[in-house]
mmCIF file of C-alpha atoms in Angstrom:
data_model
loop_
_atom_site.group_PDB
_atom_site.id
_atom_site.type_symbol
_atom_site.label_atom_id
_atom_site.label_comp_id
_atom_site.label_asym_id
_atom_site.label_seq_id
_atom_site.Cartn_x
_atom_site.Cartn_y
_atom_site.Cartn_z
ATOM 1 C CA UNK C 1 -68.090 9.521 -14.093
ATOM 2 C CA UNK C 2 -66.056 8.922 -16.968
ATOM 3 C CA UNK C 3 -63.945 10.667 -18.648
ATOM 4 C CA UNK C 4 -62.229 9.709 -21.793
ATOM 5 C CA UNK C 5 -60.009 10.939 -25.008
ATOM 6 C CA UNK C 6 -59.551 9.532 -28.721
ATOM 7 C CA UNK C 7 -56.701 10.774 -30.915
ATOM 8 C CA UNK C 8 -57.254 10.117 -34.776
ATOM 9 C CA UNK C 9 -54.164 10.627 -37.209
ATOM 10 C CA UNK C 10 -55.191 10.168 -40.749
ATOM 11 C CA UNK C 11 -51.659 10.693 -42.808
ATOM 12 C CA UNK C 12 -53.572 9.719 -46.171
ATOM 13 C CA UNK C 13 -56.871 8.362 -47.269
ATOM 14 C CA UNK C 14 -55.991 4.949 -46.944
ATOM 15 C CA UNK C 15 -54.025 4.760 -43.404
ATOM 16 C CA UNK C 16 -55.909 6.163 -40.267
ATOM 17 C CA UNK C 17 -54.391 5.160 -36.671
ATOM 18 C CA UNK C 18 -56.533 5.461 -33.706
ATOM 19 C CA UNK C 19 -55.405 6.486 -29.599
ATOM 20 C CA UNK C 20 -58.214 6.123 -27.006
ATOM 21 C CA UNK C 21 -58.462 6.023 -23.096
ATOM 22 C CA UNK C 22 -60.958 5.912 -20.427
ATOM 23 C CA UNK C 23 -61.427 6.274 -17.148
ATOM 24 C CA UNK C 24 -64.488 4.390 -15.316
ATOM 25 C CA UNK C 25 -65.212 5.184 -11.795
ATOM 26 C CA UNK C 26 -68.770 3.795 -10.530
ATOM 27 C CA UNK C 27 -69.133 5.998 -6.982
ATOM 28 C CA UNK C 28 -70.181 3.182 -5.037
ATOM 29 C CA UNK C 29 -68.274 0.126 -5.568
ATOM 30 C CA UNK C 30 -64.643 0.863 -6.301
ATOM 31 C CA UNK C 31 -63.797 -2.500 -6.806
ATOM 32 C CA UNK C 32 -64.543 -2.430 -10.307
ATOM 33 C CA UNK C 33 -63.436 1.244 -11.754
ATOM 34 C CA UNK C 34 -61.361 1.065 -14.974
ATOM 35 C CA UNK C 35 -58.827 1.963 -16.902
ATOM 36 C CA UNK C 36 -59.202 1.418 -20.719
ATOM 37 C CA UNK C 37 -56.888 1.684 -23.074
ATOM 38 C CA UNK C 38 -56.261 0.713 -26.984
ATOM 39 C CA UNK C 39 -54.918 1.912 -30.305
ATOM 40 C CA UNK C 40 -55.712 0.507 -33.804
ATOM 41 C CA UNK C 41 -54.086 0.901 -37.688
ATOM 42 C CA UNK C 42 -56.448 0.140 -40.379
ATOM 43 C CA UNK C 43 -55.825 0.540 -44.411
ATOM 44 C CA UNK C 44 -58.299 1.179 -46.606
ATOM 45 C CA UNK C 45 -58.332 0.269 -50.704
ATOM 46 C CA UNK C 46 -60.831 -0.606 -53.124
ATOM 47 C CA UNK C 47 -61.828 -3.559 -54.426
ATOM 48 C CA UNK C 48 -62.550 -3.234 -58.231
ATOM 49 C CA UNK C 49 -65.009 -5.078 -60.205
ATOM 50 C CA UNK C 50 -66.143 -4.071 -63.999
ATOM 51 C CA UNK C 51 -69.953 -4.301 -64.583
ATOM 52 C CA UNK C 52 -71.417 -4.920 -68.032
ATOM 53 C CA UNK C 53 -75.245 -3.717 -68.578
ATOM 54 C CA UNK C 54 -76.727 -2.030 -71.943
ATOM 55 C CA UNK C 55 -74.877 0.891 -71.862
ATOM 56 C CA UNK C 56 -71.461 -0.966 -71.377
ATOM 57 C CA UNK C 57 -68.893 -1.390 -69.276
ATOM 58 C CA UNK C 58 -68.533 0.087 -65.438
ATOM 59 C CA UNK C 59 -66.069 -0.159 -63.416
ATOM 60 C CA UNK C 60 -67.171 -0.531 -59.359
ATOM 61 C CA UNK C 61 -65.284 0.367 -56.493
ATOM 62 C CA UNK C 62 -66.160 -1.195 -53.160
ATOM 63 C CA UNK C 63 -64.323 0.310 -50.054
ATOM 64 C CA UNK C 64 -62.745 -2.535 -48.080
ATOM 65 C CA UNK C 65 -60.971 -1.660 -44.682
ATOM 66 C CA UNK C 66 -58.155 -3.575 -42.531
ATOM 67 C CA UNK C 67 -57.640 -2.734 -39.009
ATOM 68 C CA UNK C 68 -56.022 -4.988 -36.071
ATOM 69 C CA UNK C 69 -55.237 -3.267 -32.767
ATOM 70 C CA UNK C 70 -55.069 -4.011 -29.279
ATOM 71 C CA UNK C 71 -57.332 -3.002 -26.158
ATOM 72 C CA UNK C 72 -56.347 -3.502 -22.095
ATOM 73 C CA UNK C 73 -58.720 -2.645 -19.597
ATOM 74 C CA UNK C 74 -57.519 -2.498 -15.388
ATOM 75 C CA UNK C 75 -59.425 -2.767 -12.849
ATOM 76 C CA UNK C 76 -57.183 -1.409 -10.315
ATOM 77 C CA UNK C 77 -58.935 -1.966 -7.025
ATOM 78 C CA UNK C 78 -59.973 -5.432 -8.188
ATOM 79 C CA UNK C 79 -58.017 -7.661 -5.725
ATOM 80 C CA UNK C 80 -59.726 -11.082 -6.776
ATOM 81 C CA UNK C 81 -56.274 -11.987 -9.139
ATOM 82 C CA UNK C 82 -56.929 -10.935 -12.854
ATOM 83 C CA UNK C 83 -57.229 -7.520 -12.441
ATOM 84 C CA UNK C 84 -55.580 -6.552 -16.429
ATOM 85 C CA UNK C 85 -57.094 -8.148 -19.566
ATOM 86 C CA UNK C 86 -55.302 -7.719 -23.305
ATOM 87 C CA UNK C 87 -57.377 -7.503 -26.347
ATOM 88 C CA UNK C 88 -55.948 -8.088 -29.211
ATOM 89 C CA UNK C 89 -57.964 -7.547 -32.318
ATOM 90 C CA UNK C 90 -58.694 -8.099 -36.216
ATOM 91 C CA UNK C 91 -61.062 -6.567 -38.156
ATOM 92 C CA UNK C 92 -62.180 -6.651 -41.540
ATOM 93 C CA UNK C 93 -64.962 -3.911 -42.774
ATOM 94 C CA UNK C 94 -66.599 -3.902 -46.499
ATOM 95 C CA UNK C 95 -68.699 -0.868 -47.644
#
């Protein structure tokens, strides 16, 4: 069983921020169901490059996006210590 939402908010084309959440139960060991949890911001702009061939001069335009967010997940029947990890994250997309 698990059920789960995502909210996407796109203001523009180049900002898009992303809300998710899960719930993991597993029915027979409740020591590890979940919570998950996370959010990113990414920006998007385009990398230009001109292009010379035969027919002359192109200019390219390769999508490159930026995102860095953060994910926790809780296991909260765990009772071994760590039961909430933080993931912070960076990512870097081209094309």
């Amino acid at each position: 069983l698990r059920p789960a939402g995502t909210f996407d908010y796109s203001p523009n084309n180049s900002w898009h921020v992303q809300v998710n959440g899960a719930y993991s139960s597993t029915r027979s060991f409740h020591v590890y169901d979940a919570i998950q949890t996370g959010f990113f911001v990414s920006y998007a702009r385009p990398f230009r490059r001109t292009f010379n061939d035969d027919s002359g001069e192109v200019v390219l335009q390769y999508p490159i996006r930026f995102a860095a967010g953060m994910q926790e997940e809780t296991f909260s029947n765990f009772t071994g210590g760590h039961n909430q990890q933080l993931r912070p994250f960076v990512r870097i997309s081209i094309f």
